[in-house]
CSV table of C-alpha atoms and ligand atoms in Angstrom, one decimal:
chain,number,residue,atom,x,y,z
S,166,MET,CA,0.0,0.0,0.0
S,167,ALA,CA,1.3,3.5,-0.9
S,168,LEU,CA,2.5,5.8,1.9
S,169,HIS,CA,0.4,8.7,0.7
S,170,ILE,CA,-3.3,8.9,0.9
S,171,GLU,CA,-5.9,9.8,-1.8
S,172,THR,CA,-6.8,13.4,-0.9
S,173,PRO,CA,-10.1,15.2,-1.3
S,174,LEU,CA,-10.9,17.1,-4.4
S,175,LEU,CA,-13.2,20.0,-3.5
S,176,GLU,CA,-14.9,22.7,-5.6
S,177,SER,CA,-14.1,25.9,-3.6
S,178,ARG,CA,-17.0,28.3,-3.4
S,179,PRO,CA,-14.9,31.1,-1.8
S,180,LEU,CA,-12.0,30.8,-4.3
S,181,SER,CA,-14.4,30.5,-7.2
S,182,LEU,CA,-16.2,33.7,-6.1
S,183,ALA,CA,-12.9,35.5,-5.5
S,184,SER,CA,-11.5,34.6,-8.9
S,185,GLY,CA,-14.7,34.6,-11.0
S,186,ARG,CA,-14.4,31.0,-12.3
S,187,SER,CA,-14.7,27.5,-11.1
S,188,VAL,CA,-11.8,26.6,-8.8
S,189,TRP,CA,-11.1,23.0,-7.7
S,190,LEU,CA,-8.7,22.2,-4.9
S,191,LYS,CA,-6.5,19.1,-4.7
S,192,MET,CA,-6.1,19.0,-0.9
S,193,ASP,CA,-2.6,17.6,-0.4
S,194,ALA,CA,-2.2,19.7,2.7
S,195,LEU,CA,-4.1,16.7,4.3
S,196,GLN,CA,-1.4,14.2,3.5
S,197,PRO,CA,-0.2,12.7,6.9
S,198,PRO,CA,3.2,14.4,6.9
S,199,GLY,CA,1.5,17.7,5.9
S,200,SER,CA,2.5,18.2,2.2
S,201,PHE,CA,2.3,16.6,-1.2
S,202,LYS,CA,6.0,15.5,-0.9
S,203,ILE,CA,5.1,12.2,0.6
S,204,ARG,CA,3.7,11.1,-2.8
S,205,GLY,CA,7.0,11.1,-4.6
S,206,ILE,CA,9.2,10.6,-1.5
S,207,GLY,CA,7.1,7.7,-0.4
S,208,ALA,CA,7.4,6.1,-3.8
S,209,ALA,CA,11.2,6.6,-3.8
S,210,CYS,CA,11.6,5.2,-0.3
S,211,GLU,CA,9.5,2.1,-1.2
S,212,HIS,CA,11.6,1.6,-4.3
S,213,HIS,CA,14.9,1.8,-2.3
S,214,ALA,CA,13.5,-0.4,0.5
S,215,GLY,CA,12.6,-3.0,-2.2
S,216,ASN,CA,16.2,-2.8,-3.4
S,217,GLY,CA,17.5,-3.7,0.1
S,218,LYS,CA,18.5,-0.3,1.3
S,219,LYS,CA,18.8,-0.2,5.1
S,220,ARG,CA,18.9,3.6,5.8
S,221,PHE,CA,17.5,6.8,4.3
S,222,VAL,CA,19.5,10.1,4.2
S,223,SER,CA,18.0,13.5,3.6
S,224,SER,CA,19.3,17.0,3.7
S,225,SER,CA,16.1,18.9,4.0
S,226,GLY,CA,15.0,20.7,7.1
S,227,GLY,CA,11.6,21.3,5.6
S,228,ASN,CA,8.8,19.2,4.2
S,229,ALA,CA,11.0,16.8,2.3
S,230,GLY,CA,12.9,15.9,5.5
S,231,ILE,CA,9.6,15.4,7.3
S,232,ALA,CA,8.3,13.2,4.5
S,233,VAL,CA,11.4,11.0,4.5
S,234,ALA,CA,11.2,10.7,8.3
S,235,TYR,CA,7.6,9.6,8.0
S,236,ALA,CA,8.3,7.1,5.2
S,237,GLY,CA,11.2,5.6,7.2
S,238,ARG,CA,9.0,5.1,10.2
S,239,ARG,CA,6.2,3.5,8.1
S,240,LEU,CA,8.8,1.2,6.5
S,241,SER,CA,10.8,0.5,9.7
S,242,ILE,CA,13.9,2.0,8.1
S,243,PRO,CA,16.1,4.4,10.1
S,244,VAL,CA,16.4,7.9,8.8
S,245,SER,CA,19.2,10.6,9.1
S,246,VAL,CA,18.3,14.2,8.3
S,247,PHE,CA,21.1,16.7,8.0
S,248,VAL,CA,20.0,20.3,8.4
S,249,PRO,CA,21.8,23.6,8.6
S,250,GLU,CA,21.9,25.8,11.7
S,251,THR,CA,19.2,28.0,10.3
S,252,THR,CA,16.5,25.3,10.6
S,253,SER,CA,13.9,26.2,13.2
S,254,GLU,CA,13.4,24.2,16.4
S,255,TRP,CA,9.8,23.6,15.3
S,256,ALA,CA,10.9,21.9,12.0
S,257,LYS,CA,13.5,19.8,13.8
S,258,SER,CA,10.9,18.7,16.3
S,259,LEU,CA,8.6,17.6,13.5
S,260,ILE,CA,11.4,15.5,12.0
S,261,ARG,CA,12.3,14.0,15.4
S,262,GLN,CA,8.6,13.3,16.1
S,263,GLU,CA,8.7,10.9,13.2
S,264,GLY,CA,11.5,9.0,14.8
S,265,ALA,CA,14.3,10.3,12.6
S,266,GLU,CA,17.7,11.5,13.8
S,267,VAL,CA,18.5,15.1,13.1
S,268,PHE,CA,22.1,16.3,12.5
S,269,VAL,CA,22.8,20.0,12.5
S,270,HIS,CA,25.7,21.0,10.3
S,271,GLY,CA,26.8,24.2,8.6
S,272,ALA,CA,25.5,27.7,8.0
S,273,SER,CA,23.4,26.8,4.9
S,274,TRP,CA,21.8,24.0,3.1
S,275,GLN,CA,24.9,23.5,0.8
S,276,GLU,CA,27.0,22.5,3.8
S,277,ALA,CA,24.4,20.3,5.4
S,278,ASN,CA,23.9,18.6,2.0
S,279,GLU,CA,27.6,17.9,1.6
S,280,ARG,CA,27.7,16.3,5.0
S,281,ALA,CA,24.6,14.3,4.2
S,282,LEU,CA,26.2,13.0,1.0
S,283,GLN,CA,29.3,11.9,3.0
S,284,ALA,CA,27.0,9.8,5.2
S,285,VAL,CA,25.6,7.8,2.2
S,286,ASP,CA,27.2,4.4,1.8
S,287,ALA,CA,26.2,1.2,-0.1
S,288,GLU,CA,23.4,0.4,2.4
S,289,ALA,CA,21.9,3.9,2.4
S,290,ALA,CA,19.7,5.7,-0.1
S,291,PHE,CA,20.0,9.5,-0.5
S,292,ILE,CA,16.5,11.1,-1.1
S,293,HIS,CA,16.7,14.3,-3.0
S,294,PRO,CA,13.9,16.9,-2.2
S,295,PHE,CA,13.0,17.6,-5.9
S,296,ASP,CA,15.4,16.3,-8.6
S,297,ASP,CA,14.7,12.6,-9.0
S,298,PRO,CA,12.4,10.8,-11.6
S,299,LEU,CA,11.2,8.5,-8.9
S,300,LEU,CA,9.7,11.5,-7.1
S,301,TRP,CA,8.0,12.9,-10.2
S,302,THR,CA,6.3,9.6,-11.0
S,303,GLY,CA,5.0,9.5,-7.4
S,304,HIS,CA,3.8,13.1,-7.5
S,305,ALA,CA,2.0,12.4,-10.7
S,306,THR,CA,-0.6,10.3,-8.8
S,307,MET,CA,-2.4,13.5,-7.7
S,308,ILE,CA,-3.4,14.0,-11.4
S,309,ASP,CA,-4.4,10.4,-11.7
S,310,GLU,CA,-6.7,10.9,-8.8
S,311,ALA,CA,-8.2,14.1,-10.1
S,312,VAL,CA,-8.9,12.5,-13.5
S,313,ARG,CA,-10.3,9.4,-12.0
S,314,ALA,CA,-12.7,11.6,-10.0
S,315,GLY,CA,-14.1,12.7,-13.3
S,316,VAL,CA,-13.4,16.4,-12.8
S,317,SER,CA,-12.3,18.3,-15.9
S,318,PHE,CA,-10.1,21.3,-15.7
S,319,ASP,CA,-8.4,23.6,-18.3
S,320,ALA,CA,-5.4,24.8,-16.2
S,321,VAL,CA,-3.4,23.6,-13.2
S,322,VAL,CA,-2.0,26.1,-10.7
S,323,LEU,CA,0.9,25.0,-8.5
S,324,SER,CA,3.9,26.4,-6.7
S,325,VAL,CA,7.5,25.9,-7.8
S,326,GLY,CA,10.5,25.5,-5.6
S,327,GLY,CA,13.0,23.2,-7.3
S,328,GLY,CA,10.3,22.1,-9.7
S,329,GLY,CA,9.7,18.5,-8.5
S,330,LEU,CA,6.0,19.1,-8.0
S,331,MET,CA,5.7,20.7,-11.5
S,332,ALA,CA,7.7,17.8,-13.1
S,333,GLY,CA,5.3,15.4,-11.4
S,334,VAL,CA,2.1,17.2,-12.5
S,335,ALA,CA,3.5,17.4,-16.0
S,336,GLU,CA,4.0,13.7,-16.0
S,337,GLY,CA,0.6,13.1,-14.6
S,338,LEU,CA,-1.0,15.3,-17.3
S,339,GLU,CA,1.0,13.5,-20.0
S,340,ARG,CA,0.1,10.0,-18.8
S,341,ASN,CA,-3.6,11.0,-18.7
S,342,GLY,CA,-3.6,12.4,-22.2
S,343,LEU,CA,-3.8,16.0,-21.0
S,344,ARG,CA,-0.4,17.3,-22.2
S,345,ASP,CA,-1.9,20.5,-23.7
S,346,ILE,CA,-3.3,21.7,-20.4
S,347,PRO,CA,-1.3,24.7,-19.2
S,348,ILE,CA,0.5,24.8,-15.9
S,349,ILE,CA,0.5,28.1,-14.0
S,350,ALA,CA,3.8,27.9,-12.2
S,351,VAL,CA,3.8,30.3,-9.1
S,352,GLU,CA,6.8,31.5,-7.2
S,353,THR,CA,7.4,34.3,-4.7
S,354,GLU,CA,9.6,37.3,-5.3
S,355,GLY,CA,13.1,36.4,-4.0
S,356,ALA,CA,12.6,32.7,-4.8
S,357,ALA,CA,11.6,32.9,-8.4
S,358,SER,CA,14.3,30.7,-9.9
S,359,LEU,CA,12.1,29.2,-12.6
S,360,ALA,CA,11.0,32.6,-13.8
S,361,ALA,CA,14.6,33.8,-13.9
S,362,SER,CA,15.7,30.8,-16.0
S,363,VAL,CA,12.8,31.2,-18.4
S,364,GLU,CA,13.5,34.9,-18.8
S,365,ALA,CA,17.3,34.3,-19.3
S,366,GLY,CA,16.6,31.4,-21.7
S,367,LYS,CA,19.0,29.2,-19.8
S,368,LEU,CA,19.1,27.5,-16.4
S,369,THR,CA,20.0,30.3,-14.0
S,370,GLU,CA,21.0,30.3,-10.3
S,371,LEU,CA,19.7,33.1,-8.0
S,372,PRO,CA,22.4,34.7,-5.9
S,373,ALA,CA,20.3,34.3,-2.8
S,374,ILE,CA,16.8,33.5,-1.5
S,375,THR,CA,15.1,36.4,0.1
S,376,SER,CA,11.5,35.2,0.3
S,377,ILE,CA,9.9,33.9,3.6
S,378,ALA,CA,8.5,31.0,1.5
S,379,THR,CA,11.5,28.8,2.4
S,380,SER,CA,9.9,25.7,0.9
S,381,LEU,CA,10.3,27.5,-2.5
S,382,GLY,CA,13.9,28.4,-1.7
S,383,ALA,CA,15.8,26.4,-4.4
S,384,ARG,CA,18.3,28.8,-5.9
S,385,LYS,CA,18.2,26.8,-9.1
S,386,VAL,CA,15.4,24.6,-10.5
S,387,SER,CA,16.2,21.1,-11.9
S,388,GLN,CA,17.2,20.8,-15.5
S,389,ARG,CA,13.9,18.8,-16.0
S,390,ALA,CA,11.8,21.6,-14.6
S,391,PHE,CA,13.5,24.1,-17.0
S,392,GLU,CA,12.9,21.7,-20.0
S,393,ILE,CA,9.2,21.4,-19.1
S,394,ALA,CA,8.8,25.2,-19.0
S,395,ARG,CA,10.3,25.3,-22.5
S,396,THR,CA,8.6,22.5,-24.1
S,397,ARG,CA,4.9,22.5,-22.9
S,398,PRO,CA,2.5,25.3,-21.9
S,399,VAL,CA,3.8,26.8,-18.7
S,400,ASP,CA,2.9,30.3,-17.5
S,401,CYS,CA,5.3,31.7,-14.8
S,402,VAL,CA,3.6,34.0,-12.2
S,403,THR,CA,5.5,35.7,-9.4
S,404,VAL,CA,3.6,37.0,-6.3
S,405,ASP,CA,5.1,38.9,-3.3
S,406,ASP,CA,5.4,37.5,0.2
S,407,ARG,CA,2.6,39.7,1.4
S,408,ALA,CA,0.1,38.2,-1.1
S,409,ALA,CA,1.3,34.6,-0.2
S,410,VAL,CA,0.8,35.2,3.6
S,411,GLY,CA,-2.5,37.0,3.0
S,412,ALA,CA,-3.7,34.0,1.0
S,413,CYS,CA,-2.7,31.6,3.8
S,414,MET,CA,-4.8,33.7,6.3
S,415,ARG,CA,-7.8,33.9,3.9
S,416,PHE,CA,-7.6,30.2,3.1
S,417,LEU,CA,-7.6,29.4,6.9
S,418,ASP,CA,-10.9,31.3,7.2
S,419,ASP,CA,-12.3,29.9,4.0
S,420,HIS,CA,-11.3,26.2,4.3
S,421,ARG,CA,-10.1,25.9,7.9
S,422,VAL,CA,-6.7,24.5,6.8
S,423,LEU,CA,-3.4,26.0,7.6
S,424,VAL,CA,-0.7,26.0,4.9
S,425,GLU,CA,2.7,27.5,4.4
S,426,PRO,CA,3.4,30.7,2.3
S,427,ALA,CA,4.9,28.3,-0.2
S,428,CYS,CA,1.3,27.0,-0.8
S,429,GLY,CA,-0.2,30.4,-0.2
S,430,ALA,CA,1.7,31.6,-3.3
S,431,ALA,CA,-0.5,29.3,-5.5
S,432,LEU,CA,-3.7,30.3,-3.7
S,433,ALA,CA,-2.8,34.0,-4.1
S,434,VAL,CA,-3.3,33.6,-7.9
S,435,ALA,CA,-7.0,32.9,-7.3
S,436,TYR,CA,-7.4,35.4,-4.4
S,437,THR,CA,-5.5,38.4,-5.8
S,438,HIS,CA,-4.1,37.8,-9.3
S,439,ALA,CA,-7.2,36.3,-11.0
S,440,ASP,CA,-6.3,38.3,-14.1
S,441,ARG,CA,-3.7,35.6,-14.7
S,442,LEU,CA,-6.5,33.1,-15.0
S,443,ALA,CA,-8.6,35.1,-17.5
S,444,ARG,CA,-8.3,32.4,-20.2
S,445,TYR,CA,-9.6,29.6,-18.0
S,446,GLU,CA,-13.0,28.5,-16.8
S,447,ARG,CA,-12.2,25.5,-14.6
S,448,VAL,CA,-8.9,25.7,-12.7
S,449,LEU,CA,-7.3,23.0,-10.5
S,450,ILE,CA,-5.1,24.4,-7.7
S,451,VAL,CA,-2.7,22.0,-6.0
S,452,VAL,CA,-3.0,22.8,-2.3
S,453,CYS,CA,0.5,21.5,-1.6
S,454,GLY,CA,0.3,22.3,2.1
S,455,GLY,CA,3.4,22.4,4.3
S,456,ALA,CA,3.8,21.6,7.9
S,457,THR,CA,6.5,24.1,9.0
S,458,ALA,CA,4.3,27.3,9.5
S,459,SER,CA,2.3,27.9,12.7
S,460,ILE,CA,-0.6,30.4,13.1
S,461,GLY,CA,1.7,32.5,15.3
S,462,GLN,CA,4.3,32.7,12.6
S,463,LEU,CA,1.8,33.6,9.9
S,464,GLN,CA,0.4,36.4,12.1
S,465,ALA,CA,3.9,37.7,12.8
S,466,TRP,CA,4.7,37.8,9.1
S,467,GLN,CA,1.4,39.5,8.4
S,468,ALA,CA,2.1,42.2,11.0
S,469,ARG,CA,5.5,43.1,9.3
T,783,LIG,C1,8.6,21.4,-1.6
T,783,LIG,C2,7.4,22.2,-1.5
T,783,LIG,C3,7.1,23.1,-2.6
T,783,LIG,C4,7.9,23.1,-3.9
T,783,LIG,O1,8.1,21.9,-4.5
T,783,LIG,P1,9.2,21.6,-5.5
T,783,LIG,O2,9.1,20.2,-5.9
T,783,LIG,O3,10.5,21.9,-4.8
T,783,LIG,O4,9.0,22.6,-6.6
T,783,LIG,C5,5.9,23.8,-2.5
T,783,LIG,N1,5.2,23.8,-1.4
T,783,LIG,C6,5.5,23.1,-0.3
T,783,LIG,C7,4.6,23.2,0.9
T,783,LIG,C8,6.6,22.3,-0.3
T,783,LIG,O5,6.9,21.5,0.7
Protein backbone atom coordinates (compact mmCIF):
# COMPACT_ATOMS: atom_id res chain seq x y z
CA MET A 1 0.00 0.00 0.00
CA ALA A 2 1.27 3.47 -0.89
CA LEU A 3 2.54 5.76 1.87
CA HIS A 4 0.44 8.70 0.68
CA ILE A 5 -3.34 8.91 0.92
CA GLU A 6 -5.87 9.79 -1.78
CA THR A 7 -6.77 13.40 -0.92
CA PRO A 8 -10.13 15.18 -1.26
CA LEU A 9 -10.90 17.12 -4.43
CA LEU A 10 -13.18 20.04 -3.55
CA GLU A 11 -14.89 22.71 -5.57
CA SER A 12 -14.14 25.85 -3.56
CA ARG A 13 -16.99 28.32 -3.38
CA PRO A 14 -14.86 31.09 -1.77
CA LEU A 15 -12.00 30.79 -4.28
CA SER A 16 -14.42 30.46 -7.19
CA LEU A 17 -16.18 33.67 -6.13
CA ALA A 18 -12.86 35.45 -5.51
CA SER A 19 -11.51 34.57 -8.94
CA GLY A 20 -14.70 34.61 -11.01
CA ARG A 21 -14.35 31.05 -12.30
CA SER A 22 -14.70 27.50 -11.09
CA VAL A 23 -11.83 26.57 -8.77
CA TRP A 24 -11.09 22.99 -7.70
CA LEU A 25 -8.69 22.18 -4.89
CA LYS A 26 -6.54 19.06 -4.66
CA MET A 27 -6.13 18.99 -0.89
CA ASP A 28 -2.63 17.60 -0.44
CA ALA A 29 -2.22 19.68 2.70
CA LEU A 30 -4.10 16.74 4.26
CA GLN A 31 -1.35 14.19 3.55
CA PRO A 32 -0.24 12.69 6.90
CA PRO A 33 3.19 14.45 6.91
CA GLY A 34 1.50 17.72 5.90
CA SER A 35 2.47 18.16 2.25
CA PHE A 36 2.30 16.59 -1.21
CA LYS A 37 5.96 15.55 -0.87
CA ILE A 38 5.09 12.15 0.58
CA ARG A 39 3.68 11.10 -2.81
CA GLY A 40 7.04 11.13 -4.55
CA ILE A 41 9.23 10.59 -1.51
CA GLY A 42 7.05 7.69 -0.36
CA ALA A 43 7.37 6.08 -3.80
CA ALA A 44 11.15 6.61 -3.84
CA CYS A 45 11.58 5.21 -0.32
CA GLU A 46 9.51 2.14 -1.16
CA HIS A 47 11.62 1.62 -4.27
CA HIS A 48 14.87 1.79 -2.28
CA ALA A 49 13.50 -0.43 0.49
CA GLY A 50 12.59 -2.99 -2.16
CA ASN A 51 16.18 -2.85 -3.40
CA GLY A 52 17.48 -3.70 0.07
CA LYS A 53 18.53 -0.26 1.32
CA LYS A 54 18.81 -0.19 5.11
CA ARG A 55 18.90 3.56 5.79
CA PHE A 56 17.55 6.79 4.27
CA VAL A 57 19.46 10.07 4.24
CA SER A 58 17.96 13.52 3.60
CA SER A 59 19.35 17.03 3.74
CA SER A 60 16.07 18.93 3.95
CA GLY A 61 15.00 20.73 7.12
CA GLY A 62 11.61 21.28 5.55
CA ASN A 63 8.76 19.17 4.23
CA ALA A 64 11.03 16.78 2.30
CA GLY A 65 12.89 15.89 5.50
CA ILE A 66 9.59 15.40 7.32
CA ALA A 67 8.29 13.17 4.50
CA VAL A 68 11.45 11.01 4.46
CA ALA A 69 11.21 10.66 8.25
CA TYR A 70 7.55 9.64 7.95
CA ALA A 71 8.32 7.12 5.19
CA GLY A 72 11.17 5.63 7.21
CA ARG A 73 8.96 5.14 10.24
CA ARG A 74 6.23 3.50 8.14
CA LEU A 75 8.78 1.19 6.47
CA SER A 76 10.76 0.54 9.71
CA ILE A 77 13.92 1.97 8.14
CA PRO A 78 16.14 4.40 10.11
CA VAL A 79 16.41 7.94 8.75
CA SER A 80 19.16 10.56 9.14
CA VAL A 81 18.27 14.16 8.28
CA PHE A 82 21.13 16.69 7.96
CA VAL A 83 19.97 20.29 8.39
CA PRO A 84 21.77 23.65 8.58
CA GLU A 85 21.93 25.79 11.72
CA THR A 86 19.16 28.02 10.31
CA THR A 87 16.52 25.27 10.57
CA SER A 88 13.88 26.17 13.16
CA GLU A 89 13.42 24.20 16.37
CA TRP A 90 9.85 23.57 15.26
CA ALA A 91 10.94 21.93 11.99
CA LYS A 92 13.54 19.82 13.79
CA SER A 93 10.93 18.68 16.30
CA LEU A 94 8.60 17.63 13.46
CA ILE A 95 11.37 15.48 11.98
CA ARG A 96 12.28 13.96 15.36
CA GLN A 97 8.60 13.33 16.07
CA GLU A 98 8.67 10.87 13.15
CA GLY A 99 11.54 9.02 14.83
CA ALA A 100 14.34 10.29 12.56
CA GLU A 101 17.73 11.46 13.79
CA VAL A 102 18.53 15.13 13.10
CA PHE A 103 22.14 16.27 12.54
CA VAL A 104 22.79 20.00 12.50
CA HIS A 105 25.69 21.01 10.29
CA GLY A 106 26.81 24.23 8.59
CA ALA A 107 25.47 27.69 7.98
CA SER A 108 23.44 26.83 4.88
CA TRP A 109 21.80 23.95 3.06
CA GLN A 110 24.87 23.50 0.82
CA GLU A 111 27.05 22.49 3.78
CA ALA A 112 24.38 20.29 5.38
CA ASN A 113 23.91 18.61 2.03
CA GLU A 114 27.64 17.93 1.60
CA ARG A 115 27.74 16.30 5.03
CA ALA A 116 24.63 14.27 4.18
CA LEU A 117 26.24 12.96 0.99
CA GLN A 118 29.30 11.86 3.00
CA ALA A 119 26.96 9.82 5.19
CA VAL A 120 25.63 7.84 2.21
CA ASP A 121 27.16 4.38 1.81
CA ALA A 122 26.16 1.24 -0.11
CA GLU A 123 23.45 0.43 2.44
CA ALA A 124 21.89 3.90 2.42
CA ALA A 125 19.71 5.74 -0.09
CA PHE A 126 19.96 9.50 -0.49
CA ILE A 127 16.52 11.05 -1.06
CA HIS A 128 16.68 14.29 -3.03
CA PRO A 129 13.94 16.87 -2.24
CA PHE A 130 12.98 17.57 -5.88
CA ASP A 131 15.39 16.32 -8.57
CA ASP A 132 14.65 12.62 -9.02
CA PRO A 133 12.44 10.83 -11.62
CA LEU A 134 11.17 8.46 -8.89
CA LEU A 135 9.72 11.50 -7.11
CA TRP A 136 8.04 12.88 -10.23
CA THR A 137 6.32 9.57 -10.97
CA GLY A 138 5.02 9.54 -7.40
CA HIS A 139 3.81 13.15 -7.47
CA ALA A 140 1.96 12.38 -10.72
CA THR A 141 -0.58 10.28 -8.77
CA MET A 142 -2.38 13.49 -7.73
CA ILE A 143 -3.37 14.05 -11.36
CA ASP A 144 -4.40 10.39 -11.73
CA GLU A 145 -6.75 10.92 -8.76
CA ALA A 146 -8.23 14.14 -10.13
CA VAL A 147 -8.87 12.53 -13.52
CA ARG A 148 -10.32 9.40 -11.95
CA ALA A 149 -12.71 11.60 -9.96
CA GLY A 150 -14.13 12.75 -13.29
CA VAL A 151 -13.37 16.43 -12.77
CA SER A 152 -12.34 18.27 -15.91
CA PHE A 153 -10.10 21.33 -15.71
CA ASP A 154 -8.43 23.61 -18.25
CA ALA A 155 -5.41 24.76 -16.21
CA VAL A 156 -3.40 23.60 -13.18
CA VAL A 157 -2.03 26.13 -10.68
CA LEU A 158 0.91 25.01 -8.51
CA SER A 159 3.92 26.44 -6.68
CA VAL A 160 7.50 25.88 -7.76
CA GLY A 161 10.55 25.49 -5.55
CA GLY A 162 13.03 23.18 -7.27
CA GLY A 163 10.34 22.05 -9.69
CA GLY A 164 9.69 18.51 -8.50
CA LEU A 165 5.98 19.14 -8.05
CA MET A 166 5.74 20.69 -11.51
CA ALA A 167 7.65 17.79 -13.10
CA GLY A 168 5.27 15.35 -11.39
CA VAL A 169 2.14 17.20 -12.47
CA ALA A 170 3.48 17.43 -16.03
CA GLU A 171 4.05 13.66 -16.00
CA GLY A 172 0.55 13.10 -14.59
CA LEU A 173 -1.05 15.27 -17.26
CA GLU A 174 0.97 13.51 -19.96
CA ARG A 175 0.07 10.01 -18.82
CA ASN A 176 -3.62 10.96 -18.71
CA GLY A 177 -3.64 12.40 -22.23
CA LEU A 178 -3.77 16.01 -20.99
CA ARG A 179 -0.40 17.29 -22.17
CA ASP A 180 -1.87 20.47 -23.66
CA ILE A 181 -3.35 21.71 -20.37
CA PRO A 182 -1.35 24.75 -19.23
CA ILE A 183 0.47 24.81 -15.90
CA ILE A 184 0.47 28.12 -14.01
CA ALA A 185 3.82 27.95 -12.17
CA VAL A 186 3.83 30.25 -9.14
CA GLU A 187 6.85 31.51 -7.20
CA THR A 188 7.41 34.27 -4.65
CA GLU A 189 9.62 37.30 -5.25
CA GLY A 190 13.05 36.41 -3.96
CA ALA A 191 12.60 32.71 -4.77
CA ALA A 192 11.63 32.93 -8.44
CA SER A 193 14.34 30.69 -9.88
CA LEU A 194 12.12 29.19 -12.61
CA ALA A 195 10.98 32.62 -13.83
CA ALA A 196 14.62 33.79 -13.85
CA SER A 197 15.67 30.80 -15.96
CA VAL A 198 12.78 31.18 -18.40
CA GLU A 199 13.53 34.88 -18.78
CA ALA A 200 17.26 34.26 -19.34
CA GLY A 201 16.58 31.38 -21.74
CA LYS A 202 18.99 29.19 -19.77
CA LEU A 203 19.15 27.49 -16.38
CA THR A 204 19.97 30.32 -13.97
CA GLU A 205 21.03 30.31 -10.32
CA LEU A 206 19.72 33.05 -8.02
CA PRO A 207 22.43 34.73 -5.91
CA ALA A 208 20.31 34.29 -2.76
CA ILE A 209 16.81 33.45 -1.51
CA THR A 210 15.10 36.44 0.08
CA SER A 211 11.47 35.21 0.33
CA ILE A 212 9.92 33.94 3.57
CA ALA A 213 8.51 31.02 1.55
CA THR A 214 11.51 28.84 2.43
CA SER A 215 9.93 25.72 0.90
CA LEU A 216 10.25 27.47 -2.50
CA GLY A 217 13.87 28.35 -1.74
CA ALA A 218 15.80 26.42 -4.39
CA ARG A 219 18.34 28.82 -5.90
CA LYS A 220 18.20 26.80 -9.12
CA VAL A 221 15.41 24.58 -10.47
CA SER A 222 16.16 21.14 -11.87
CA GLN A 223 17.16 20.75 -15.52
CA ARG A 224 13.92 18.78 -16.00
CA ALA A 225 11.78 21.64 -14.64
CA PHE A 226 13.46 24.09 -17.00
CA GLU A 227 12.92 21.73 -19.96
CA ILE A 228 9.23 21.40 -19.08
CA ALA A 229 8.83 25.18 -19.00
CA ARG A 230 10.34 25.35 -22.49
CA THR A 231 8.56 22.46 -24.14
CA ARG A 232 4.95 22.49 -22.86
CA PRO A 233 2.53 25.31 -21.94
CA VAL A 234 3.80 26.80 -18.68
CA ASP A 235 2.95 30.31 -17.50
CA CYS A 236 5.26 31.72 -14.81
CA VAL A 237 3.64 33.95 -12.19
CA THR A 238 5.49 35.72 -9.36
CA VAL A 239 3.63 36.98 -6.27
CA ASP A 240 5.08 38.87 -3.31
CA ASP A 241 5.40 37.46 0.22
CA ARG A 242 2.56 39.70 1.41
CA ALA A 243 0.13 38.16 -1.10
CA ALA A 244 1.30 34.63 -0.20
CA VAL A 245 0.84 35.17 3.55
CA GLY A 246 -2.49 36.97 3.00
CA ALA A 247 -3.69 33.99 0.97
CA CYS A 248 -2.73 31.61 3.81
CA MET A 249 -4.84 33.66 6.26
CA ARG A 250 -7.84 33.87 3.91
CA PHE A 251 -7.58 30.16 3.14
CA LEU A 252 -7.56 29.39 6.86
CA ASP A 253 -10.85 31.27 7.24
CA ASP A 254 -12.34 29.89 4.03
CA HIS A 255 -11.34 26.22 4.33
CA ARG A 256 -10.08 25.88 7.92
CA VAL A 257 -6.74 24.46 6.79
CA LEU A 258 -3.38 26.04 7.64
CA VAL A 259 -0.73 26.02 4.89
CA GLU A 260 2.74 27.53 4.42
CA PRO A 261 3.36 30.67 2.33
CA ALA A 262 4.90 28.29 -0.24
CA CYS A 263 1.34 27.04 -0.81
CA GLY A 264 -0.23 30.45 -0.21
CA ALA A 265 1.65 31.62 -3.31
CA ALA A 266 -0.48 29.34 -5.53
CA LEU A 267 -3.68 30.29 -3.67
CA ALA A 268 -2.83 33.99 -4.11
CA VAL A 269 -3.31 33.61 -7.86
CA ALA A 270 -7.02 32.93 -7.28
CA TYR A 271 -7.41 35.44 -4.42
CA THR A 272 -5.53 38.45 -5.77
CA HIS A 273 -4.11 37.77 -9.26
CA ALA A 274 -7.15 36.28 -10.98
CA ASP A 275 -6.30 38.29 -14.11
CA ARG A 276 -3.67 35.60 -14.74
CA LEU A 277 -6.54 33.08 -15.02
CA ALA A 278 -8.57 35.12 -17.53
CA ARG A 279 -8.35 32.44 -20.24
CA TYR A 280 -9.58 29.59 -18.05
CA GLU A 281 -12.98 28.45 -16.82
CA ARG A 282 -12.18 25.52 -14.56
CA VAL A 283 -8.93 25.69 -12.67
CA LEU A 284 -7.32 23.00 -10.53
CA ILE A 285 -5.13 24.37 -7.71
CA VAL A 286 -2.68 22.01 -6.05
CA VAL A 287 -2.98 22.80 -2.32
CA CYS A 288 0.53 21.51 -1.64
CA GLY A 289 0.32 22.27 2.11
CA GLY A 290 3.43 22.44 4.26
CA ALA A 291 3.85 21.62 7.95
CA THR A 292 6.46 24.15 9.04
CA ALA A 293 4.33 27.30 9.52
CA SER A 294 2.30 27.94 12.68
CA ILE A 295 -0.57 30.37 13.12
CA GLY A 296 1.67 32.55 15.31
CA GLN A 297 4.34 32.65 12.61
CA LEU A 298 1.80 33.60 9.92
CA GLN A 299 0.43 36.38 12.12
CA ALA A 300 3.95 37.69 12.80
CA TRP A 301 4.70 37.77 9.05
CA GLN A 302 1.41 39.51 8.37
CA ALA A 303 2.15 42.19 10.96
CA ARG A 304 5.47 43.09 9.27
C1 LIG B 1 8.58 21.36 -1.56
C2 LIG B 1 7.42 22.25 -1.52
C3 LIG B 1 7.06 23.05 -2.62
C4 LIG B 1 7.86 23.12 -3.89
O1 LIG B 1 8.05 21.86 -4.48
P1 LIG B 1 9.22 21.63 -5.53
O2 LIG B 1 9.08 20.23 -5.93
O3 LIG B 1 10.52 21.91 -4.81
O4 LIG B 1 9.02 22.59 -6.64
C5 LIG B 1 5.92 23.82 -2.52
N1 LIG B 1 5.18 23.83 -1.40
C6 LIG B 1 5.49 23.09 -0.33
C7 LIG B 1 4.62 23.16 0.86
C8 LIG B 1 6.61 22.27 -0.34
O5 LIG B 1 6.93 21.53 0.72
